[in-house]
Amino acid sequence: MVDFNKRVFWHFTLKDILSIISSVAIPIALAIYTTIMSQQQKQQAEKKQQFDFEQSRELRQQTLYDEFLNNIYKLDKDGYLNDTRNPWAFANAYYRAAHRQWDTTRKADVIEFLKEKQLIGRNNCSGGCRTTNLDDIIRLNELSFDNIRLASDTGVLNKLNLQCILFDQLSMSNGEFSSVNLNGASFDGARLDKVKFDGSSLVCVSFNGANLAGAHFSNSDLSGAKITEDQINQASFHNVTMPNGKKSENTSSTTTKQPIAQTTTTIKTEMSTTSSSTTIITASSTEETSLSTLSTTTTTPSIATYAVGRGSISVAVADVNIDSKPDIVTANTDSNTISVLLNAGNGTFSLQVTYSVGSVPSSVVVADVNTDSKPDIVSANLVSNTVSVLLNRGNGTFAPQITYVVGAAPHSVAVADVNNDNKPDIVTANQNSHTVSVLLNIGNATFSPQITYAVGADPRSVAVVDMNSDNKLDIITANTKSNTSSILLNTGNGTFSSQTTYTVGGNPWSVAVIDVNSDNKPDIVTANENSNTVSVLLQC
């Protein structure tokens, strides 16, 4: 048994226990509190130090930026930045020294400033391609612009103007261009790995020798751009107008491009604002990339393939040498030519004969424009903003082109007599200016200067048909960005009323006009790329 009388140290009152605990716990708690407070004060001090450092760095960046602008203004005011004095070496040395001290934000701001002051991008690129050959006063080559971001302040409303700037031999890894107009710019020899171009215009841009590994292009226009097949394979593209004028498939640099089977849905819509009915039919189609003739007399069709120019995108078939055999004419975007293949009989064709036209011909029509009973050739040239007329000399040979100016980026051309004078006129749908151009035939195969009419955004296709049965031909367009079809009624003498628009499917790329319900009134059919549909608008 335990002798409790001898174990007197076991006799503690509650007060004694609490006293012991408090004597131990309070110092520990104080130590913990002191440690925590010290840590918090340290963190606060570090945050303040970091804040002060960032403020100091920001102030230094702004000071460097302001000093550069002030000195450039002084040089400009004193006439040292013009073509007559030409002391550009000092200005370039000063810029390059300052550039190495700026962060990416200031580097982007300075590029915009230099462009505004016409110290870079001095050439004329208003039509897309460079038409002059002026040296930049400030040179950007061999500098680093990694991680830079150049973007419009208003997004798609107004693109940031960086046209014609020479970005040659610089590094712009992980850079970004958002809603930027880069028409006519040059990235020759530049390092552009993982750079992003979104919502930007890159018409006639040059990428000679540029590294585009992992680059991504989206919602942009590369019409007429100088880019190789290897570079295209390095990059990825989404909703991009490619150099040949075609719309890109959604491609990735890590996958192999293959023809895509598509499902087409036919949507029938009454041309009325109050009611509509819908019928859905499905079918599949695959993209064909070669010029072929097809025989259907046997169970296994035979295909004969004929070489034409590079990037053939549009084809017309007509008897051009008056031998009662239809011949083939193609528009070749990459080689800037027209190919003519004469029918040799039995469904075979001769080797192509090519004729030069404007830059990136995107559409071709064969029609007798000088009423000599010999079909002539008319092409719409996307990048040079012209139409080419090639008169038939007889025997299926053609004279050199005669060019006429039209709106920006003519994507489609039609030839028809719009003023009832028995002379066919020319109508183009102009993608970038959102207009149609009408060139009246004044005789002897010459045409008047264009008259333009506004239509929906980004018209890609045009048709000329008498819509209201008044014996005057009207104009109908498919407008890809506004998802509409425009109708311009002929008011007489080849003039047209303001457009009336009708909503169709997503990204209408092509339009046809024909009476589909046998009521003697022409209806409208559009092929809609993004919604994978066709829209049928029945005339009421």
Coordinates of C-alpha atoms in Angstrom, one line a residue:
M1 CA 0.0 0.0 0.0
V2 CA 1.0 3.5 -0.6
D3 CA 1.7 5.6 2.4
F4 CA 0.0 8.9 1.5
N5 CA 1.5 10.6 4.5
K6 CA 5.0 10.2 3.1
R7 CA 4.0 11.3 -0.4
V8 CA 3.2 14.8 0.6
F9 CA 4.3 16.2 -2.8
W10 CA 1.2 14.7 -4.3
H11 CA -1.0 17.0 -2.4
F12 CA -1.7 19.9 -4.9
T13 CA -4.6 22.2 -4.8
L14 CA -6.2 23.4 -8.0
K15 CA -4.8 26.8 -7.3
D16 CA -1.3 25.3 -7.1
I17 CA -1.8 23.5 -10.5
L18 CA -3.0 26.6 -12.2
S19 CA -0.1 28.6 -10.8
I20 CA 2.4 26.1 -12.2
I21 CA 0.7 26.1 -15.6
S22 CA 0.6 29.8 -15.9
S23 CA 4.2 30.2 -14.8
V24 CA 5.1 28.0 -17.7
A25 CA 2.5 29.0 -20.4
I26 CA 2.7 32.7 -20.1
P27 CA 6.4 33.0 -21.1
I28 CA 5.8 30.5 -23.9
A29 CA 2.8 32.5 -25.2
L30 CA 4.8 35.7 -24.9
A31 CA 7.6 34.1 -26.9
I32 CA 5.3 32.9 -29.6
Y33 CA 3.5 36.3 -29.8
T34 CA 6.9 38.1 -30.0
T35 CA 8.0 35.7 -32.8
I36 CA 4.8 36.2 -34.7
M37 CA 4.8 40.0 -34.4
S38 CA 8.5 40.0 -35.4
Q39 CA 7.7 37.9 -38.5
Q40 CA 4.7 40.1 -39.4
Q41 CA 6.9 43.2 -39.1
K42 CA 9.6 41.6 -41.2
Q43 CA 7.0 40.7 -43.9
Q44 CA 5.6 44.2 -43.8
A45 CA 9.1 45.6 -44.1
E46 CA 9.9 43.4 -47.0
K47 CA 6.6 44.3 -48.7
K48 CA 7.3 48.0 -48.2
Q49 CA 10.8 47.5 -49.5
Q50 CA 9.5 45.6 -52.5
F51 CA 6.9 48.4 -53.1
D52 CA 9.5 51.1 -52.8
F53 CA 11.8 49.2 -55.2
E54 CA 9.0 48.8 -57.7
Q55 CA 8.0 52.4 -57.4
S56 CA 11.6 53.4 -57.9
R57 CA 12.0 51.1 -60.9
E58 CA 8.7 52.5 -62.4
L59 CA 9.9 56.0 -61.8
R60 CA 13.3 55.3 -63.4
Q61 CA 11.5 53.6 -66.4
Q62 CA 9.3 56.6 -66.8
T63 CA 12.2 59.0 -66.5
L64 CA 14.2 57.2 -69.1
Y65 CA 11.1 57.2 -71.4
D66 CA 10.4 60.9 -70.9
E67 CA 14.0 61.8 -71.5
F68 CA 14.1 59.9 -74.7
L69 CA 10.9 61.5 -76.0
N70 CA 12.2 65.0 -75.1
N71 CA 15.5 64.4 -76.8
I72 CA 13.8 63.0 -79.9
Y73 CA 11.5 66.0 -80.0
K74 CA 14.6 68.3 -79.8
L75 CA 16.4 66.5 -82.6
D76 CA 13.3 66.7 -84.7
K77 CA 12.7 70.4 -83.9
D78 CA 16.3 71.2 -84.9
G79 CA 15.9 69.4 -88.2
Y80 CA 18.2 66.5 -87.5
L81 CA 15.7 63.8 -88.3
N82 CA 14.9 64.6 -91.9
D83 CA 16.2 63.4 -95.2
T84 CA 18.4 66.5 -95.9
R85 CA 20.4 66.6 -92.6
N86 CA 20.4 62.9 -92.1
P87 CA 22.5 62.5 -88.9
W88 CA 20.6 59.2 -88.2
A89 CA 23.6 57.4 -86.8
F90 CA 23.5 59.4 -83.5
A91 CA 19.7 59.0 -83.2
N92 CA 20.1 55.2 -83.7
A93 CA 22.9 54.9 -81.2
Y94 CA 20.9 56.9 -78.6
Y95 CA 17.8 54.8 -79.2
R96 CA 19.6 51.5 -78.9
A97 CA 21.3 52.5 -75.7
A98 CA 18.0 53.6 -74.2
H99 CA 16.2 50.5 -75.5
R100 CA 18.4 48.1 -73.5
Q101 CA 17.2 49.8 -70.3
W102 CA 13.5 49.8 -70.9
D103 CA 11.0 47.2 -69.8
T104 CA 8.6 45.6 -72.3
T105 CA 5.9 48.2 -71.7
R106 CA 8.2 51.1 -72.6
K107 CA 9.6 49.2 -75.6
A108 CA 6.0 48.8 -76.9
D109 CA 5.2 52.5 -76.2
V110 CA 8.3 53.6 -78.0
I111 CA 7.5 51.6 -81.1
E112 CA 4.1 53.3 -81.2
F113 CA 5.7 56.7 -80.7
L114 CA 8.3 56.1 -83.4
K115 CA 5.6 55.1 -85.9
E116 CA 3.5 58.1 -85.0
K117 CA 6.5 60.4 -85.7
Q118 CA 7.2 58.5 -89.0
L119 CA 10.7 57.5 -87.8
I120 CA 9.8 53.9 -88.6
G121 CA 7.4 52.4 -91.1
R122 CA 7.8 55.4 -93.4
N123 CA 6.8 53.7 -96.6
N124 CA 3.3 53.8 -98.1
C125 CA 1.3 50.6 -97.3
S126 CA -2.2 52.1 -97.5
G127 CA -3.2 49.5 -100.1
G128 CA -1.7 46.6 -98.1
C129 CA 1.6 46.2 -99.9
R130 CA 4.6 48.5 -99.8
T131 CA 4.7 50.8 -102.8
T132 CA 7.7 53.0 -101.8
N133 CA 11.2 52.3 -100.7
L134 CA 12.2 54.7 -97.9
D135 CA 14.7 53.8 -95.2
D136 CA 13.6 53.8 -91.6
I137 CA 15.3 56.6 -89.6
I138 CA 15.4 54.5 -86.5
R139 CA 16.5 50.8 -86.9
L140 CA 14.9 48.1 -84.8
N141 CA 17.1 45.2 -86.2
E142 CA 19.1 43.0 -83.9
L143 CA 17.3 44.2 -80.7
S144 CA 15.3 42.1 -78.2
F145 CA 11.6 42.6 -77.9
D146 CA 10.9 39.3 -76.2
N147 CA 7.5 39.2 -74.3
I148 CA 6.4 42.5 -75.8
R149 CA 2.7 43.1 -76.3
L150 CA 1.4 45.5 -78.9
A151 CA -2.4 46.0 -79.0
S152 CA -5.0 48.5 -80.1
D153 CA -6.6 50.6 -77.3
T154 CA -10.0 50.1 -78.8
G155 CA -9.6 46.4 -79.8
V156 CA -11.2 45.5 -83.1
L157 CA -12.8 48.9 -83.5
N158 CA -9.6 50.5 -84.7
K159 CA -6.4 48.5 -85.3
L160 CA -3.1 49.8 -84.1
N161 CA -1.3 51.2 -87.1
L162 CA 2.2 49.6 -87.4
Q163 CA 2.1 49.3 -91.2
C164 CA 5.3 49.0 -93.2
I165 CA 7.6 48.7 -90.1
L166 CA 10.8 46.7 -90.6
F167 CA 11.1 44.2 -87.7
D168 CA 14.0 42.4 -89.5
Q169 CA 16.5 40.3 -87.5
L170 CA 15.1 41.0 -84.1
S171 CA 14.0 38.7 -81.3
M172 CA 10.3 38.8 -80.4
S173 CA 9.8 35.4 -78.6
N174 CA 6.5 35.1 -76.7
G175 CA 5.4 38.4 -78.2
E176 CA 1.8 39.3 -78.9
F177 CA 0.1 41.4 -81.6
S178 CA -3.6 42.1 -80.8
S179 CA -5.8 44.0 -83.3
V180 CA -2.7 45.5 -85.1
N181 CA -2.4 46.6 -88.7
L182 CA 0.9 45.2 -89.9
N183 CA 0.3 45.4 -93.6
G184 CA 3.5 45.6 -95.6
A185 CA 5.7 45.0 -92.5
S186 CA 8.8 42.8 -92.7
F187 CA 9.9 40.2 -90.2
D188 CA 12.8 38.9 -92.3
G189 CA 15.3 36.8 -90.3
A190 CA 13.4 37.5 -87.0
R191 CA 13.0 35.1 -84.1
L192 CA 9.2 34.8 -83.6
D193 CA 8.9 31.6 -81.7
K194 CA 5.6 31.4 -79.8
V195 CA 4.5 34.8 -80.9
K196 CA 0.8 35.4 -81.2
F197 CA -1.1 37.4 -83.9
D198 CA -4.8 37.8 -83.1
G199 CA -7.3 40.0 -84.9
S200 CA -4.5 41.5 -87.0
S201 CA -4.0 42.4 -90.6
L202 CA -0.8 41.0 -92.1
V203 CA -1.4 41.7 -95.8
C204 CA 1.9 41.4 -97.8
V205 CA 3.9 40.8 -94.7
S206 CA 7.3 39.2 -95.3
F207 CA 8.6 36.3 -93.1
N208 CA 11.7 35.5 -95.2
G209 CA 14.0 33.4 -93.0
A210 CA 11.9 34.0 -89.8
N211 CA 11.6 31.4 -87.1
L212 CA 7.9 30.8 -86.5
A213 CA 8.2 27.7 -84.3
G214 CA 5.1 27.6 -82.1
A215 CA 3.7 30.8 -83.5
H216 CA -0.1 31.2 -83.5
F217 CA -2.2 33.2 -85.9
S218 CA -6.0 33.7 -85.2
N219 CA -8.7 35.8 -86.7
S220 CA -6.1 37.5 -89.0
D221 CA -5.5 38.2 -92.6
L222 CA -2.3 36.9 -94.3
S223 CA -3.3 37.7 -97.9
G224 CA -0.2 37.9 -100.1
A225 CA 2.2 37.3 -97.2
K226 CA 5.6 35.9 -98.0
I227 CA 5.7 32.7 -95.9
T228 CA 7.0 29.3 -96.9
E229 CA 5.3 25.9 -96.5
D230 CA 7.9 24.9 -93.8
Q231 CA 7.0 28.1 -91.8
I232 CA 3.3 27.3 -92.1
N233 CA 4.0 23.9 -90.8
Q234 CA 5.8 25.4 -87.8
A235 CA 2.9 27.6 -86.8
S236 CA -0.8 27.1 -86.1
F237 CA -3.8 28.9 -87.6
H238 CA -7.4 29.5 -86.6
N239 CA -9.8 31.5 -88.8
V240 CA -7.0 33.0 -90.9
T241 CA -7.1 34.2 -94.5
M242 CA -4.0 32.5 -95.9
P243 CA -1.6 34.0 -98.5
N244 CA -3.5 32.4 -101.3
G245 CA -6.8 34.1 -100.1
K246 CA -8.2 30.8 -98.8
K247 CA -9.5 30.5 -95.3
S248 CA -7.4 28.3 -93.0
E249 CA -8.5 25.1 -91.5
N250 CA -8.0 25.0 -87.7
T251 CA -4.4 23.7 -87.8
S252 CA -1.8 23.0 -85.2
S253 CA 2.0 22.9 -85.6
T254 CA 2.0 19.5 -83.8
T255 CA -0.5 17.7 -86.0
T256 CA -0.6 16.7 -89.7
K257 CA -3.1 18.6 -91.9
Q258 CA -5.6 16.3 -93.5
P259 CA -8.7 16.9 -95.7
I260 CA -11.7 17.4 -93.3
A261 CA -15.0 15.7 -93.9
Q262 CA -17.7 18.3 -93.2
T263 CA -21.5 18.1 -92.6
T264 CA -23.6 20.6 -94.5
T265 CA -26.9 21.7 -93.2
T266 CA -29.5 23.4 -95.5
I267 CA -31.5 26.2 -93.7
K268 CA -34.5 27.5 -95.6
T269 CA -35.6 31.0 -94.4
E270 CA -38.4 33.1 -95.7
M271 CA -37.1 36.6 -96.8
S272 CA -39.4 38.3 -94.2
T273 CA -38.9 39.9 -90.9
T274 CA -42.0 38.3 -89.3
S275 CA -41.9 34.6 -90.0
S276 CA -39.5 31.8 -91.1
S277 CA -39.6 28.0 -91.7
T278 CA -36.7 25.6 -91.5
T279 CA -35.9 22.4 -93.3
I280 CA -32.7 20.5 -92.5
I281 CA -30.8 18.2 -94.9
T282 CA -27.4 16.8 -94.2
A283 CA -24.6 15.8 -96.6
S284 CA -20.9 15.4 -96.5
S285 CA -18.1 16.9 -98.6
T286 CA -14.3 16.9 -98.8
E287 CA -12.0 19.6 -100.0
E288 CA -10.5 19.1 -103.5
T289 CA -7.2 20.7 -104.2
S290 CA -6.4 19.7 -107.8
L291 CA -7.8 20.6 -111.1
S292 CA -9.5 17.4 -112.4
T293 CA -12.0 16.2 -115.0
L294 CA -14.4 13.5 -114.0
S295 CA -16.1 10.9 -116.2
T296 CA -19.4 9.4 -115.0
T297 CA -20.0 7.0 -117.8
T298 CA -18.6 4.1 -115.8
T299 CA -19.1 2.8 -112.3
T300 CA -15.5 3.8 -111.4
P301 CA -15.0 7.5 -112.4
S302 CA -11.7 8.3 -114.1
I303 CA -9.9 11.5 -113.2
A304 CA -7.4 13.4 -115.4
T305 CA -5.3 16.0 -113.6
Y306 CA -3.8 19.0 -115.4
A307 CA -1.1 21.3 -114.1
V308 CA -2.0 25.0 -113.6
G309 CA -0.3 27.9 -111.8
R310 CA 0.4 27.9 -108.0
G311 CA -2.4 28.5 -105.7
S312 CA -5.3 28.1 -108.1
I313 CA -8.4 29.3 -106.3
S314 CA -11.0 30.2 -108.9
V315 CA -12.0 28.5 -112.2
A316 CA -14.2 29.4 -115.2
V317 CA -15.2 27.2 -118.1
A318 CA -16.0 28.8 -121.5
D319 CA -15.2 28.3 -125.2
V320 CA -12.4 30.9 -125.6
N321 CA -11.2 29.9 -129.1
I322 CA -14.7 29.5 -130.7
D323 CA -14.3 25.8 -131.7
S324 CA -17.5 24.8 -129.9
K325 CA -15.5 23.1 -127.1
P326 CA -15.4 24.5 -123.6
D327 CA -12.0 25.5 -122.3
I328 CA -10.7 26.0 -118.7
V329 CA -9.4 29.2 -117.2
T330 CA -8.0 29.4 -113.6
A331 CA -6.9 32.2 -111.3
N332 CA -3.6 31.3 -109.5
T333 CA -3.0 33.3 -106.4
D334 CA 0.6 32.3 -105.6
S335 CA 2.0 32.8 -109.1
N336 CA -0.2 35.9 -109.9
T337 CA -1.2 34.4 -113.2
I338 CA -4.2 33.2 -115.2
S339 CA -3.9 29.7 -116.8
V340 CA -5.8 28.8 -120.0
L341 CA -6.2 25.1 -121.0
L342 CA -7.7 24.7 -124.4
N343 CA -10.0 21.7 -125.0
A344 CA -8.3 19.2 -127.3
G345 CA -11.4 17.1 -127.8
N346 CA -12.8 14.0 -126.1
G347 CA -12.6 15.7 -122.7
T348 CA -8.8 16.2 -122.8
F349 CA -7.0 19.5 -122.5
S350 CA -3.8 21.0 -123.8
L351 CA -1.0 22.2 -121.5
Q352 CA -1.6 25.5 -119.8
V353 CA -0.7 28.9 -121.2
T354 CA -0.2 31.5 -118.5
Y355 CA -0.8 35.2 -118.5
S356 CA 0.3 37.7 -115.8
V357 CA -2.3 39.6 -113.8
G358 CA -2.4 41.6 -110.6
S359 CA -1.2 40.4 -107.2
V360 CA -3.1 37.5 -105.7
P361 CA -6.0 37.0 -108.3
S362 CA -8.8 35.6 -106.2
S363 CA -11.7 35.4 -108.8
V364 CA -11.9 35.0 -112.5
V365 CA -14.7 35.5 -115.0
V366 CA -14.8 34.9 -118.8
A367 CA -17.0 37.3 -120.7
D368 CA -17.0 39.2 -124.0
V369 CA -16.3 42.7 -122.7
N370 CA -15.6 44.4 -126.1
T371 CA -18.5 42.8 -128.1
D372 CA -16.3 41.2 -130.7
S373 CA -17.8 37.7 -130.1
K374 CA -14.6 36.5 -128.5
P375 CA -14.7 35.8 -124.7
D376 CA -12.2 37.9 -122.7
I377 CA -10.8 37.3 -119.2
V378 CA -11.5 39.5 -116.1
S379 CA -9.8 38.8 -112.7
A380 CA -10.1 40.4 -109.3
N381 CA -6.7 40.9 -107.7
L382 CA -6.9 40.7 -103.9
V383 CA -3.7 42.4 -102.9
S384 CA -3.1 44.9 -105.7
N385 CA -6.7 46.3 -105.4
T386 CA -7.3 46.0 -109.1
V387 CA -9.2 44.1 -111.8
S388 CA -7.3 42.8 -114.8
V389 CA -8.9 42.7 -118.3
L390 CA -7.2 40.4 -120.8
L391 CA -8.7 40.8 -124.3
N392 CA -9.0 37.7 -126.5
R393 CA -6.9 38.0 -129.7
G394 CA -8.5 35.1 -131.3
N395 CA -7.6 31.4 -131.3
G396 CA -7.7 31.4 -127.5
T397 CA -4.7 33.7 -127.0
F398 CA -4.9 36.9 -124.9
A399 CA -3.4 40.4 -124.9
P400 CA -1.4 41.6 -121.9
Q401 CA -3.6 42.8 -119.0
I402 CA -5.2 46.2 -118.7
T403 CA -5.8 47.1 -115.0
Y404 CA -8.4 49.2 -113.3
V405 CA -8.4 50.3 -109.6
V406 CA -11.2 49.0 -107.4
G407 CA -11.8 48.9 -103.6
A408 CA -9.6 47.3 -101.0
A409 CA -9.0 43.6 -101.4
P410 CA -11.5 42.6 -104.2
H411 CA -12.4 39.1 -103.5
S412 CA -15.0 38.4 -106.1
V413 CA -15.8 39.8 -109.6
A414 CA -18.9 39.6 -111.8
V415 CA -19.4 40.9 -115.4
A416 CA -22.8 42.0 -116.5
D417 CA -24.6 44.9 -118.3
V418 CA -25.9 46.9 -115.4
N419 CA -26.9 50.1 -117.4
N420 CA -28.6 48.4 -120.4
D421 CA -26.3 49.8 -123.0
N422 CA -25.4 46.3 -124.4
K423 CA -21.9 46.6 -123.0
P424 CA -20.9 44.4 -120.1
D425 CA -19.7 46.2 -117.0
I426 CA -17.6 45.0 -114.1
V427 CA -18.7 44.6 -110.4
T428 CA -16.4 43.6 -107.6
A429 CA -16.9 42.8 -103.9
N430 CA -14.2 44.5 -101.9
Q431 CA -13.4 42.6 -98.7
N432 CA -11.4 45.2 -96.7
S433 CA -13.3 48.4 -97.7
H434 CA -16.8 46.7 -97.2
T435 CA -17.9 48.0 -100.6
V436 CA -18.8 46.9 -104.1
S437 CA -17.2 48.7 -107.0
V438 CA -19.1 49.3 -110.3
L439 CA -17.0 50.0 -113.4
L440 CA -19.1 51.0 -116.4
N441 CA -18.0 49.9 -119.9
I442 CA -17.5 53.0 -122.0
G443 CA -16.7 51.1 -125.2
N444 CA -13.7 49.6 -126.9
A445 CA -13.1 47.5 -123.8
T446 CA -12.3 50.5 -121.6
F447 CA -14.0 51.2 -118.3
S448 CA -14.9 54.2 -116.3
P449 CA -13.4 54.9 -112.8
Q450 CA -15.1 52.9 -110.1
I451 CA -18.2 54.0 -108.3
T452 CA -18.4 52.4 -104.8
Y453 CA -21.4 51.4 -102.7
A454 CA -21.4 50.4 -99.1
V455 CA -22.4 46.8 -98.2
G456 CA -22.0 44.6 -95.1
A457 CA -18.7 43.8 -93.4
D458 CA -16.1 41.8 -95.4
P459 CA -18.0 40.9 -98.7
R460 CA -16.5 37.8 -100.2
S461 CA -18.9 37.1 -103.1
V462 CA -21.0 39.1 -105.5
A463 CA -23.9 38.2 -107.9
V464 CA -25.6 40.4 -110.5
V465 CA -29.3 39.5 -111.1
D466 CA -32.6 41.3 -111.7
M467 CA -34.2 40.8 -108.3
N468 CA -37.4 42.8 -108.8
S469 CA -38.3 42.0 -112.4
D470 CA -37.8 45.6 -113.7
N471 CA -35.4 44.5 -116.4
K472 CA -32.5 46.2 -114.5
L473 CA -29.7 44.1 -113.0
D474 CA -29.3 44.4 -109.2
I475 CA -26.3 43.5 -107.0
I476 CA -26.3 40.9 -104.2
T477 CA -23.3 40.2 -101.9
A478 CA -22.4 37.7 -99.1
N479 CA -20.8 39.5 -96.2
T480 CA -18.7 37.2 -94.0
K481 CA -18.2 39.3 -90.9
S482 CA -21.7 40.8 -90.6
N483 CA -23.3 37.4 -91.4
T484 CA -25.6 39.1 -93.9
S485 CA -26.5 39.3 -97.6
S486 CA -26.9 42.8 -99.1
I487 CA -29.2 43.7 -102.0
L488 CA -28.6 46.9 -104.0
L489 CA -31.4 47.6 -106.4
N490 CA -30.6 49.2 -109.7
T491 CA -32.1 52.7 -110.0
G492 CA -31.3 53.0 -113.7
N493 CA -28.3 54.1 -115.8
G494 CA -26.1 51.7 -113.7
T495 CA -26.6 53.5 -110.4
F496 CA -27.8 51.6 -107.3
S497 CA -29.8 52.3 -104.2
S498 CA -28.5 51.9 -100.6
Q499 CA -28.2 48.3 -99.5
T500 CA -31.0 46.3 -97.8
T501 CA -29.5 43.5 -95.6
Y502 CA -30.8 40.1 -94.6
T503 CA -29.4 37.9 -91.9
V504 CA -27.9 34.6 -93.0
G505 CA -25.7 31.9 -91.3
G506 CA -22.3 32.4 -89.8
N507 CA -19.5 33.6 -92.2
P508 CA -21.3 33.5 -95.5
W509 CA -18.6 32.9 -98.1
S510 CA -20.5 32.5 -101.4
V511 CA -23.8 33.6 -102.8
A512 CA -25.9 32.3 -105.7
V513 CA -29.2 33.7 -107.0
I514 CA -31.8 31.6 -108.7
D515 CA -35.5 30.8 -108.6
V516 CA -35.6 27.7 -106.3
N517 CA -39.4 27.4 -105.8
S518 CA -40.6 28.0 -109.4
D519 CA -42.5 31.2 -108.7
N520 CA -40.7 33.2 -111.3
K521 CA -38.9 35.3 -108.6
P522 CA -35.2 34.8 -107.9
D523 CA -34.2 33.6 -104.5
I524 CA -30.9 33.9 -102.6
V525 CA -28.7 31.0 -101.4
T526 CA -25.5 31.5 -99.3
A527 CA -22.9 29.0 -98.2
N528 CA -22.0 29.7 -94.5
E529 CA -18.5 28.6 -93.5
N530 CA -18.7 28.9 -89.7
S531 CA -22.2 27.6 -89.1
N532 CA -21.7 24.7 -91.6
T533 CA -25.0 25.6 -93.3
V534 CA -26.5 27.1 -96.4
S535 CA -29.2 29.8 -96.1
V536 CA -32.1 30.0 -98.6
L537 CA -33.9 33.3 -98.7
L538 CA -37.2 33.0 -100.6
Q539 CA -38.4 36.1 -102.2
C540 CA -41.9 37.1 -100.9

